[in-house]
mmCIF file of C-alpha atoms and ligand atoms in Angstrom:
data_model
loop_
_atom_site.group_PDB
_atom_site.id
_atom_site.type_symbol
_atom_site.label_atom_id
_atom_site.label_comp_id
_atom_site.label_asym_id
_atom_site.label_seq_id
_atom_site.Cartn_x
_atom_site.Cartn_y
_atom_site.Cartn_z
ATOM 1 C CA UNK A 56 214.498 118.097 -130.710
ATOM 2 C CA UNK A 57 215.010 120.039 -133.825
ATOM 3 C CA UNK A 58 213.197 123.691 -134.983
ATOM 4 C CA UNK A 59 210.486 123.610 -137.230
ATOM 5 C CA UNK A 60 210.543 126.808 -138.526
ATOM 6 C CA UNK A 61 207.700 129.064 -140.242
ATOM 7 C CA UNK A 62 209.212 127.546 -143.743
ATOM 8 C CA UNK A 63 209.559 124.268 -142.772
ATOM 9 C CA UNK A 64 206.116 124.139 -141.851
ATOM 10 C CA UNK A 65 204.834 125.967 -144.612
ATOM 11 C CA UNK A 66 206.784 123.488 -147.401
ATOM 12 C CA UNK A 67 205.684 120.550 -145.354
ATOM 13 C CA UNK A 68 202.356 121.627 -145.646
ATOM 14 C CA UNK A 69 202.257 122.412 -149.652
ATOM 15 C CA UNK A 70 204.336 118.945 -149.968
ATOM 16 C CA UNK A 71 201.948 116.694 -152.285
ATOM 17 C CA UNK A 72 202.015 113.885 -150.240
ATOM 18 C CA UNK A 73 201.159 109.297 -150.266
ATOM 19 C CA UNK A 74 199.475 108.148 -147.241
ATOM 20 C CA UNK A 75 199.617 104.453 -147.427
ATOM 21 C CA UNK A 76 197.681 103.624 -143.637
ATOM 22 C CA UNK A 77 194.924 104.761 -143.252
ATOM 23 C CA UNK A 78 191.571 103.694 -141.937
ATOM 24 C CA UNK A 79 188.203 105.038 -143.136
ATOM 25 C CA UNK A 80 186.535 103.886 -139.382
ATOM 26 C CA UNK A 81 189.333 106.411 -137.485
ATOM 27 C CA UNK A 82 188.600 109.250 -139.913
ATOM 28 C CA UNK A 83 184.902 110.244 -139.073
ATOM 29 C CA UNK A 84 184.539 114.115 -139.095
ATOM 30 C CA UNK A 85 182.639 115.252 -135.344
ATOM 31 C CA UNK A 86 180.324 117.719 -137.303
ATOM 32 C CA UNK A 87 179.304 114.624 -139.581
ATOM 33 C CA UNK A 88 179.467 112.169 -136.937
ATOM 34 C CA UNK A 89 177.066 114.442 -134.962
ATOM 35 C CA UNK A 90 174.372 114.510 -137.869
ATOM 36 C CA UNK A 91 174.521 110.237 -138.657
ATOM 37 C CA UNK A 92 174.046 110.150 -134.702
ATOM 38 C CA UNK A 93 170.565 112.219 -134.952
ATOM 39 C CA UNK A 94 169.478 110.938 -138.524
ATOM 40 C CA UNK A 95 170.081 107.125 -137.566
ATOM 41 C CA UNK A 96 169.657 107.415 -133.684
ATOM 42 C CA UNK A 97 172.204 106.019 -132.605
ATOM 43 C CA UNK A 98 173.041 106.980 -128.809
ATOM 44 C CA UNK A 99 175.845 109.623 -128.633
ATOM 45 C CA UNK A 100 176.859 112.695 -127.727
ATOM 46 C CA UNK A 101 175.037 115.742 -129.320
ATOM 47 C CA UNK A 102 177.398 118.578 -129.316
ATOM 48 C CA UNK A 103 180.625 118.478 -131.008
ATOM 49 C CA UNK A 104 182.764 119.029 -128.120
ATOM 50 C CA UNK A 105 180.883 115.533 -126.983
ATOM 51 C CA UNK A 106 181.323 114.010 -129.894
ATOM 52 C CA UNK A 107 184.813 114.915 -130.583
ATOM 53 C CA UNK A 108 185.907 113.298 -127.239
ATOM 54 C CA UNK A 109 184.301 110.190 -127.807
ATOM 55 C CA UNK A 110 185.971 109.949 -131.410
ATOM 56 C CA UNK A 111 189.330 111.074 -130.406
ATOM 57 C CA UNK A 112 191.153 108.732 -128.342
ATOM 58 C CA UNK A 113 193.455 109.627 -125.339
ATOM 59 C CA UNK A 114 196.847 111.048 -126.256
ATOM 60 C CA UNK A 115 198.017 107.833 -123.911
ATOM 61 C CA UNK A 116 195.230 104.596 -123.567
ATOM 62 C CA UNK A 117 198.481 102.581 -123.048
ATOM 63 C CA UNK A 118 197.925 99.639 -124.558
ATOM 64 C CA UNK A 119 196.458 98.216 -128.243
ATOM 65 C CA UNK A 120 192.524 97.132 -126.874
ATOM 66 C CA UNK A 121 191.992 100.446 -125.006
ATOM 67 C CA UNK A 122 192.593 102.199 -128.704
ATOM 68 C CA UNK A 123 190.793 99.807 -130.357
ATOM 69 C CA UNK A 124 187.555 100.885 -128.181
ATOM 70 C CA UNK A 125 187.831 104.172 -129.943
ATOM 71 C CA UNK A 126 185.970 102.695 -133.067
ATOM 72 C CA UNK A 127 182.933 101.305 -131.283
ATOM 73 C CA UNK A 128 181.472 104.613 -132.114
ATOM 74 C CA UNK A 129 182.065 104.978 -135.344
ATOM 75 C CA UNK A 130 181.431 101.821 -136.407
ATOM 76 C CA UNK A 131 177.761 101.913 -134.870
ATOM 77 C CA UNK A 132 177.230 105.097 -137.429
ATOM 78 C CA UNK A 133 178.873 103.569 -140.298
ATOM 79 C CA UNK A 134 176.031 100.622 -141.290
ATOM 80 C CA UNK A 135 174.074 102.293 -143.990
ATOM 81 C CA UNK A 136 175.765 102.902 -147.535
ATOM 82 C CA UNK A 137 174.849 106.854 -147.453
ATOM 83 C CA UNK A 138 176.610 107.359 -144.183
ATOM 84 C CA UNK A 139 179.648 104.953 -146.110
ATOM 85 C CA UNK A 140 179.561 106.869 -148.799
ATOM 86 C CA UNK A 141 179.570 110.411 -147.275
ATOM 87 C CA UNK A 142 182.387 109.169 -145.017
ATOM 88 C CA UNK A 143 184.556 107.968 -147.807
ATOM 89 C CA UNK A 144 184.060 111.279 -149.624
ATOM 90 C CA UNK A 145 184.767 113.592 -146.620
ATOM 91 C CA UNK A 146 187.858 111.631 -145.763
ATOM 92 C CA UNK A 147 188.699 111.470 -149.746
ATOM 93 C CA UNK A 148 188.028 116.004 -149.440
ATOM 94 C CA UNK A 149 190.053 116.141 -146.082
ATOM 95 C CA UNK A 150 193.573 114.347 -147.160
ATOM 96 C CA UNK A 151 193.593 116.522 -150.911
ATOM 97 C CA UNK A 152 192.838 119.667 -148.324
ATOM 98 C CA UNK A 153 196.197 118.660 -146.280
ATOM 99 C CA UNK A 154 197.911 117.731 -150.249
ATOM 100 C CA UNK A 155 197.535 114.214 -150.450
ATOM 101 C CA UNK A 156 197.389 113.439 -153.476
ATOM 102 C CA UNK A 157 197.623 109.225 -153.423
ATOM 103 C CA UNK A 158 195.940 107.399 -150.370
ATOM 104 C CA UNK A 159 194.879 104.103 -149.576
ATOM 105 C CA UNK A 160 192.071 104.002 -147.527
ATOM 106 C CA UNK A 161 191.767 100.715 -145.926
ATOM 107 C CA UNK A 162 188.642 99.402 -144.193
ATOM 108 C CA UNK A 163 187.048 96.464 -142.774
ATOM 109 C CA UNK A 164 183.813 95.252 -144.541
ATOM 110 C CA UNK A 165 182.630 92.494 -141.977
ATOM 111 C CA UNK A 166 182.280 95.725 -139.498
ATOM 112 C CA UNK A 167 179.525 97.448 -141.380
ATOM 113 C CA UNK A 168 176.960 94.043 -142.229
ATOM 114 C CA UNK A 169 175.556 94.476 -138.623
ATOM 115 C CA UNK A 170 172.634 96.588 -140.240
ATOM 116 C CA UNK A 171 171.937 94.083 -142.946
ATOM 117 C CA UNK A 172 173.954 95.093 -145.590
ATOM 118 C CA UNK A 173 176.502 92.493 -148.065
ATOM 119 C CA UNK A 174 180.139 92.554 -147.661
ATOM 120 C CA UNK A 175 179.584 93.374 -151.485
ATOM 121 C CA UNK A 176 177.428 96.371 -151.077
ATOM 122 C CA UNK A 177 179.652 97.197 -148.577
ATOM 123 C CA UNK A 178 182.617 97.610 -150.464
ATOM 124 C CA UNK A 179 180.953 98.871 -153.746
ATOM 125 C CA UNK A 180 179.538 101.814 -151.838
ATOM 126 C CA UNK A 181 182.413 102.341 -150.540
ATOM 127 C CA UNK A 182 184.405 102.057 -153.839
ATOM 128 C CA UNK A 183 181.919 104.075 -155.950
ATOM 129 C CA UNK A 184 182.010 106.876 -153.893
ATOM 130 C CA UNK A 185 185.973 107.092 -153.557
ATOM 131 C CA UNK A 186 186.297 107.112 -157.171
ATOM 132 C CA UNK A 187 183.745 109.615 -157.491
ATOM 133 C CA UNK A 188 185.328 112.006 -155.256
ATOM 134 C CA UNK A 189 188.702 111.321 -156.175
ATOM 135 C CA UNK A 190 187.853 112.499 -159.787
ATOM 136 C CA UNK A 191 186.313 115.651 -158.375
ATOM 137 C CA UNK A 192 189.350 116.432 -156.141
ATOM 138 C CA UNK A 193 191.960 115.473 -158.521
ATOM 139 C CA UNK A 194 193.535 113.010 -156.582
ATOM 140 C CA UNK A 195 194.300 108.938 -157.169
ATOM 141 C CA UNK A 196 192.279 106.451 -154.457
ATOM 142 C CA UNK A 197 193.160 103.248 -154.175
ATOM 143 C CA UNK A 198 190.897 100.693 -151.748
ATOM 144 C CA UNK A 199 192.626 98.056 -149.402
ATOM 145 C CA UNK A 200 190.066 95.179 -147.827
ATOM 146 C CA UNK A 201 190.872 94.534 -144.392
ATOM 147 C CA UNK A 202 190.537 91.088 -142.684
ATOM 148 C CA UNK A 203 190.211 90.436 -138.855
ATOM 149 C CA UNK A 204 192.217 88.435 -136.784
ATOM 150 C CA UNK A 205 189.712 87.517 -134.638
ATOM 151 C CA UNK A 206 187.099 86.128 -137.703
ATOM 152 C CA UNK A 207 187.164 82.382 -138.255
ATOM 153 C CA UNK A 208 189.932 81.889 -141.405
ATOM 154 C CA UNK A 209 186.932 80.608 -143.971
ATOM 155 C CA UNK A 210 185.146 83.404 -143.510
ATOM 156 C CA UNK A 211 188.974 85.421 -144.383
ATOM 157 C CA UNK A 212 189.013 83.167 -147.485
ATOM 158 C CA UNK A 213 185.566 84.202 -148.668
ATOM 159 C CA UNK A 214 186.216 88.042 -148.001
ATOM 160 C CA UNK A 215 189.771 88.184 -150.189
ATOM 161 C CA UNK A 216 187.803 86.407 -152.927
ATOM 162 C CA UNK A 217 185.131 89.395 -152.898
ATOM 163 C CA UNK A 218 187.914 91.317 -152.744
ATOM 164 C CA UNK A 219 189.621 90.302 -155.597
ATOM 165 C CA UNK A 220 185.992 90.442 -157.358
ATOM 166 C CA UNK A 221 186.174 93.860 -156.265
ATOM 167 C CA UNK A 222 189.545 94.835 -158.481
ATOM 168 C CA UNK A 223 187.836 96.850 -161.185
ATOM 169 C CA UNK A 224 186.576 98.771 -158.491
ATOM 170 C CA UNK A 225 189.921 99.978 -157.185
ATOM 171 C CA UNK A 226 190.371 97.385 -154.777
ATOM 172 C CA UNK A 227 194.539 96.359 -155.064
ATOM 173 C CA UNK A 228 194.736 95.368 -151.153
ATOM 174 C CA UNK A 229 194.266 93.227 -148.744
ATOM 175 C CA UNK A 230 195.494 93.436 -144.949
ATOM 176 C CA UNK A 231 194.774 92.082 -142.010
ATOM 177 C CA UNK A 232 194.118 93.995 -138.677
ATOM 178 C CA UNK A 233 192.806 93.165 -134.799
ATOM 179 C CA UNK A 234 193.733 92.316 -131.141
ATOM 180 C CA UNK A 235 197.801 91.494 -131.853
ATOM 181 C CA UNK A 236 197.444 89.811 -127.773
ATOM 182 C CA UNK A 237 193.949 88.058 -128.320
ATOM 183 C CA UNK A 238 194.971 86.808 -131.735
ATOM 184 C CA UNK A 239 198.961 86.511 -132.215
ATOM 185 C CA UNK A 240 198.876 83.810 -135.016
ATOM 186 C CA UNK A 241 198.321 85.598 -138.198
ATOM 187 C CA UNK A 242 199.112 82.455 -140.372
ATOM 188 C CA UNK A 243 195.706 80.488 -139.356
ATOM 189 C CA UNK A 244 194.470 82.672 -142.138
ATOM 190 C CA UNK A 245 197.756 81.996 -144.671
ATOM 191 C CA UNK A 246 194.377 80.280 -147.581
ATOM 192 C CA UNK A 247 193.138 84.335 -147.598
ATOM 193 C CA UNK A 248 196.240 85.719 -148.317
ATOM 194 C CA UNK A 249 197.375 82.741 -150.838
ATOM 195 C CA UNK A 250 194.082 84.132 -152.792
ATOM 196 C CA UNK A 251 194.294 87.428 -152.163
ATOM 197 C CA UNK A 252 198.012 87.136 -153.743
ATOM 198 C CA UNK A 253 196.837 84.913 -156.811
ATOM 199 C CA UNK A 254 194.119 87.517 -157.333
ATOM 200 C CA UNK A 255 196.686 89.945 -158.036
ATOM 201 C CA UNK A 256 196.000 92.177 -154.553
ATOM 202 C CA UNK A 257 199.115 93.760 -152.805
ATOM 203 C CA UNK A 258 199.340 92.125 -149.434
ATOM 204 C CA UNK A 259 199.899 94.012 -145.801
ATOM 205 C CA UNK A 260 199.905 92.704 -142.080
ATOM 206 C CA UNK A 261 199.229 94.630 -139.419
ATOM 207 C CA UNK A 262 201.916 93.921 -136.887
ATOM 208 C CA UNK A 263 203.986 94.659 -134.225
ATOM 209 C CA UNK A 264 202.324 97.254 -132.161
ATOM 210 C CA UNK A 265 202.632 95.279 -128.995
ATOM 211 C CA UNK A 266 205.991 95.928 -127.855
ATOM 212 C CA UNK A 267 207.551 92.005 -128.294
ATOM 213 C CA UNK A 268 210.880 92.719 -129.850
ATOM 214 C CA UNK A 269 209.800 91.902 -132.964
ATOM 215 C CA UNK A 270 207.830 88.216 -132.608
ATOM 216 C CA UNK A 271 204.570 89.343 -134.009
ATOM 217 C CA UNK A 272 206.123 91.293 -137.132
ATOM 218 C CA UNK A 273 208.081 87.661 -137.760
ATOM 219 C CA UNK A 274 204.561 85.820 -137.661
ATOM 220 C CA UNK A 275 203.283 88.148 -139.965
ATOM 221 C CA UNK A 276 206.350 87.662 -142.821
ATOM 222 C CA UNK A 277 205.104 84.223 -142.631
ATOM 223 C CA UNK A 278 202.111 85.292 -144.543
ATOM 224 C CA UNK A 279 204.969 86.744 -147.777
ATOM 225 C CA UNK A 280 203.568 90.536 -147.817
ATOM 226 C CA UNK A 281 204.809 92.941 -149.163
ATOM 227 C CA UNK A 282 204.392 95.708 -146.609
ATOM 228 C CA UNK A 283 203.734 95.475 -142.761
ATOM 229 C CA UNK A 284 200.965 97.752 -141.106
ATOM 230 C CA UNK A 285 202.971 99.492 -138.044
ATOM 231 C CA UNK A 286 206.121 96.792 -137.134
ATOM 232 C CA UNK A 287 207.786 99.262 -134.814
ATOM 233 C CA UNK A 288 208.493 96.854 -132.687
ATOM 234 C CA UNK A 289 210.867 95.752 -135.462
ATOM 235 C CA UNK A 290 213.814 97.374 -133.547
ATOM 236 C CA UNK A 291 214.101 95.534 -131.325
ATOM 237 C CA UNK A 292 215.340 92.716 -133.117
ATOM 238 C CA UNK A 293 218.656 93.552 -135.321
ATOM 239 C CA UNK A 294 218.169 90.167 -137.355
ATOM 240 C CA UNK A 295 214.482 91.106 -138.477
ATOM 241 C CA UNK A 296 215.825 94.734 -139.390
ATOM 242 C CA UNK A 297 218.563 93.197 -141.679
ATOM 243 C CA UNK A 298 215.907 91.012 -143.240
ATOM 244 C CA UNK A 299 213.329 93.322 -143.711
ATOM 245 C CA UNK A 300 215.459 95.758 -145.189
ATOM 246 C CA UNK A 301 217.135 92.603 -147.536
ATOM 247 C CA UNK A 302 213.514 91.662 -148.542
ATOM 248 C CA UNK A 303 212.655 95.534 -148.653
ATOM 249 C CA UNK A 304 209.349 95.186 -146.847
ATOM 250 C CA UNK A 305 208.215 98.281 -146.290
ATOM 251 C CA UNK A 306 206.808 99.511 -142.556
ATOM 252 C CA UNK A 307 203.804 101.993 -143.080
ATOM 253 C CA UNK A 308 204.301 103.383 -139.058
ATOM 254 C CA UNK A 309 202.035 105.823 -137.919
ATOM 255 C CA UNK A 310 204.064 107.392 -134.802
ATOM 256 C CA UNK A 311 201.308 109.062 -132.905
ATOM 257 C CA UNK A 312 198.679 106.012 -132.775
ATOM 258 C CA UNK A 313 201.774 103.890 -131.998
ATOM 259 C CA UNK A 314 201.785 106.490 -128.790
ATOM 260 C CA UNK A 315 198.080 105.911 -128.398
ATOM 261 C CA UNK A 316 198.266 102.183 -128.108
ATOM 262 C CA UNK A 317 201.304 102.047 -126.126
ATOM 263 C CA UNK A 318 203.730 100.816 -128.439
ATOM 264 C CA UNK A 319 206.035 103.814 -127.332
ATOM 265 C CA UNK A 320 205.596 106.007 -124.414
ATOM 266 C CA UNK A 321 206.660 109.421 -125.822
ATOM 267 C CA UNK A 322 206.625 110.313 -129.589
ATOM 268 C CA UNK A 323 210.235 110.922 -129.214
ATOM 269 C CA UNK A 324 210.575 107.323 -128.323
ATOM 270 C CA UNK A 325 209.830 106.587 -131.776
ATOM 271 C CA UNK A 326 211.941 104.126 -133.708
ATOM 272 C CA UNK A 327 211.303 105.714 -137.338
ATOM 273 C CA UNK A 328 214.197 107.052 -137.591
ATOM 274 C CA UNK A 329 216.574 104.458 -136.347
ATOM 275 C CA UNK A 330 214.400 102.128 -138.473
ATOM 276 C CA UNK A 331 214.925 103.931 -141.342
ATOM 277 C CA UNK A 332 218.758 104.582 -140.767
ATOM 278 C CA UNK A 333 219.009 100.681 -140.361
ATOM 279 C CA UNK A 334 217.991 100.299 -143.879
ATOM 280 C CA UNK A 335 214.555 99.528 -143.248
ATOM 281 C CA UNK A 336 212.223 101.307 -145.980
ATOM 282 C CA UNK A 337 209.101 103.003 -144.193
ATOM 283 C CA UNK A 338 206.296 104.933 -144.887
ATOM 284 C CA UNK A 339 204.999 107.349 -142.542
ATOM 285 C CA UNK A 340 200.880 107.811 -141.766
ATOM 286 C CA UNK A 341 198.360 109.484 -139.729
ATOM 287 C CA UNK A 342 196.724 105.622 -139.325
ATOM 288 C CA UNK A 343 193.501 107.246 -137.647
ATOM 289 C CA UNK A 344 192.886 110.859 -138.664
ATOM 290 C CA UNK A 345 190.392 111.654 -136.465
ATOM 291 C CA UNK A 346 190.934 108.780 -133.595
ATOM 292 C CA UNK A 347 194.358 109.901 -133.655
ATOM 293 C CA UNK A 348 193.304 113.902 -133.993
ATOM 294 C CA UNK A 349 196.332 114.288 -136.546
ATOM 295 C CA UNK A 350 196.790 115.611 -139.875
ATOM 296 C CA UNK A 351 199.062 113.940 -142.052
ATOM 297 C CA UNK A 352 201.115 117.337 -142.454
ATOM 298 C CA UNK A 353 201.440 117.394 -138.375
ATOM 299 C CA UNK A 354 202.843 113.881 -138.246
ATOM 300 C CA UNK A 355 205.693 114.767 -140.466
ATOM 301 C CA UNK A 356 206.336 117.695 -138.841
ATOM 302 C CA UNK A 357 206.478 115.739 -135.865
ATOM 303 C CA UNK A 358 208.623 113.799 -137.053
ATOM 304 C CA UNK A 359 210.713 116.617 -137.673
ATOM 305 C CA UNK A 360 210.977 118.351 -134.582
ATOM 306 C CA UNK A 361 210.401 114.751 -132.352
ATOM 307 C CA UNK A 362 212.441 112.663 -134.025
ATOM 308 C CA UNK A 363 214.995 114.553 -135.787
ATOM 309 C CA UNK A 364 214.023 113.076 -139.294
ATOM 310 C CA UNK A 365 215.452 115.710 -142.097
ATOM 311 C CA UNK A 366 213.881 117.043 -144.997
ATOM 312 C CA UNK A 367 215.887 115.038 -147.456
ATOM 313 C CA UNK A 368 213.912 111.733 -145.521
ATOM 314 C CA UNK A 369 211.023 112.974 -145.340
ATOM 315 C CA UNK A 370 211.005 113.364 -148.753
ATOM 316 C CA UNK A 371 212.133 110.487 -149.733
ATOM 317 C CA UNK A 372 210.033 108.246 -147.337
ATOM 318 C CA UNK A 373 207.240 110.211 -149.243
ATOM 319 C CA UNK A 374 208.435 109.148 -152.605
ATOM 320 C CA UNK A 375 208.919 105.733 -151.503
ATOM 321 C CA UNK A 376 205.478 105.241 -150.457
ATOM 322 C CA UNK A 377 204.791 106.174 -154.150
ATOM 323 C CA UNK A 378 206.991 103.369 -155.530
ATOM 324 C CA UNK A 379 205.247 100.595 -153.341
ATOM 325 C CA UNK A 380 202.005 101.403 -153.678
ATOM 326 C CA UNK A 381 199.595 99.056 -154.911
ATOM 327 C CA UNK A 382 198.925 100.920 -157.959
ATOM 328 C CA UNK A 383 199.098 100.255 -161.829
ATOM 329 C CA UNK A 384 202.253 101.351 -163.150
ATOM 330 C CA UNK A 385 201.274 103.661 -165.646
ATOM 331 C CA UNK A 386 199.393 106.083 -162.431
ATOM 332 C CA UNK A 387 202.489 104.826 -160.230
ATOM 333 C CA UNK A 388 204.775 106.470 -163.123
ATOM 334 C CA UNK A 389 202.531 109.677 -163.471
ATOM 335 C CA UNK A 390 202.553 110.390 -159.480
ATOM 336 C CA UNK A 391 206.037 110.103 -159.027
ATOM 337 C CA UNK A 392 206.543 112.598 -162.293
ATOM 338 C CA UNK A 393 204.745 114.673 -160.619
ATOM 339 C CA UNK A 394 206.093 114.783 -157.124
ATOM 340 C CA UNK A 395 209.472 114.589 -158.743
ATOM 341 C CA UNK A 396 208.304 118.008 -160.817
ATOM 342 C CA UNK A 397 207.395 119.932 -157.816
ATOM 343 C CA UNK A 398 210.599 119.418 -155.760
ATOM 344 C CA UNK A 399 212.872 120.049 -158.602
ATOM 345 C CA UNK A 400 213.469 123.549 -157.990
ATOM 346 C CA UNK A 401 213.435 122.962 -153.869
ATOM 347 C CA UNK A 402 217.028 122.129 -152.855
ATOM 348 C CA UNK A 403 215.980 121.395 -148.625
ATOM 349 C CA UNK A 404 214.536 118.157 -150.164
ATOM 350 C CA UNK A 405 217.430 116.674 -151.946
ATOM 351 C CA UNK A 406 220.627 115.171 -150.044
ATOM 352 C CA UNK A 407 223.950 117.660 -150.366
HETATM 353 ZN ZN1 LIG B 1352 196.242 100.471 -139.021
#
């Protein structure tokens, strides 16, 4: 376990920072949580200390389906556009506050037609009211669609082509997320990533956060994208590793909800680090801000002290995240002047 001094912390923190993973449903904040619960009555706790512990989820569910229960609540306040679009704009407020200054927020529209609204209004709610606070907070949004495992593959088809009707929007993703054990065989929906990828989208799996040595994350390449959701479980297969890091597919891991669904048992257990000393390029992410009760400053610390990762890595796994964004060029360019510009003068970052 390594020190994180008063410094460290303090340069962490003021670190502009790329958060690549990251779910608008796990990011709810209890005080507006609390208020959509009264204004749309919807049963839940009313006190923040109640609602907090039904958004957060245990430090250790131990396994995938007990973490995914965590969203039942926010999902049931999330099917009217205002509550969408004050969610996306406190979430959008909450990462600049910790420095982020490029996120992807990624979120699946199928969840939030239950009230009656389109998968279109869905996402343009959602989009209009990212770009809209990203231009008041000065940072760069970009949206990623999310598909389900567990939906029947047409209905995949028909959400990456509003998707990619979505691009002018800020839509450049498309990902697909769910029960890993209910639903291992990502490739039954291979026709929404084929037009997801001729629509121009960047393409991410989630994978690998059952602990299979690797089977799931090799399903999931089958699908050609260019980043995997999570793949921890990467390690343990030394093949994959050498091909990932040949292809350079990128893992965005988010340590502490990997802890939450079981994929490790202790943060220190964490493969980040060995990942990334294998060659591997990763990304590292809250995942869940508020399900996960994490900032994205805290998980690199974490990572720090846990895991040993030095400042030199951290920085540079925050730079990466930059360079495979899905992102125009020109705004890809301009961020990673930018970042480049700050640590200049702040030799802990750069390799001796
Ligand atoms: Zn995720």
């Amino acid at each position: 376990m390594a020190a994180v001094t008063s410094a460290v912390r303090r340069l962490v923190q003021a670190m502009p920072k790329a958060e690549l993973h990251l779910h608008l449903d796990g990011c709810l904040r209890p005080a507006t949580a609390l208020e959509l619960a009264e204004q749309y009555g919807v049963a839940a706790p009313r006190t923040f200390a109640g609602i907090f512990d039904a958004l957060v989820a245990p430090a250790h569910p131990g396994s995938q389906a007990e973490l995914l229960k965590s969203f039942e609540l926010p999902l049931r306040l999330m099917q009217h556009p205002e509550a969408l679009a004050r969610i996306t704009t406190d979430l959008v407020e909450d990462k600049v506050a910790d420095r982020v200054r490029y996120m992807e927020i990624k979120w699946a529209p199928a969840f939030h037609c239950e009230g009656g609204l389109s998968v279109d209004q869905v996402i343009t709610v959602v989009a209009d009211a990212a770009a809209a606070a990203a231009e008041r907070c000065g940072a760069v949004v970009r949206l990623t669609v999310v598909a389900l495992r567990s939906a029947d593959p047409a209905a995949n088809v028909q959400l990456a082509h509003e998707a990619v009707a979505h691009r002018g929007l800020g839509v450049t993703g498309f990902d697909l997320a769910g029960f890993e054990a209910a639903h291992p065989d990502p490739t039954i929906h291979a026709e929404a990533f084929d037009v997801a990828r001729a629509g121009g989208l960047g393409l991410t799996v989630h994978a690998g956060e059952l602990l299979d040595d690797g089977a799931l994350v090799r399903r999931a390449l089958e699908l050609r994208p260019h980043r995997i959701a999570h793949g921890a479980s990467s390690i343990g297969d030394p093949s994959l590793l050498a091909e990932l890091a040949e292809r350079g597919i990128t893992l965005d891991l988010c340590p502490t909800s990997n802890v939450q669904a079981g994929t490790v048992a202790e943060f220190a257990e964490h493969p980040l680090v060995r990942l990334l000393r294998a060659g591997v390029p990763v990304t590292i992410n809250t995942d869940d801000t508020t399900i996960s009760d994490i900032t994205l400053s805290e998980e690199w610390l974490s990572c720090v002290r846990e895991l040993g990762l030095t400042l030199p890595e951290l920085w540079a796994c925050n730079l990466h995240a930059l360079q495979v964004a899905f992102v125009d060029e020109p705004t890809r360019a301009s961020l990673l002047a930018d970042f480049r510009a700050w640590a200049a003068a702040l030799p802990e970052l750069h390799p001796t």
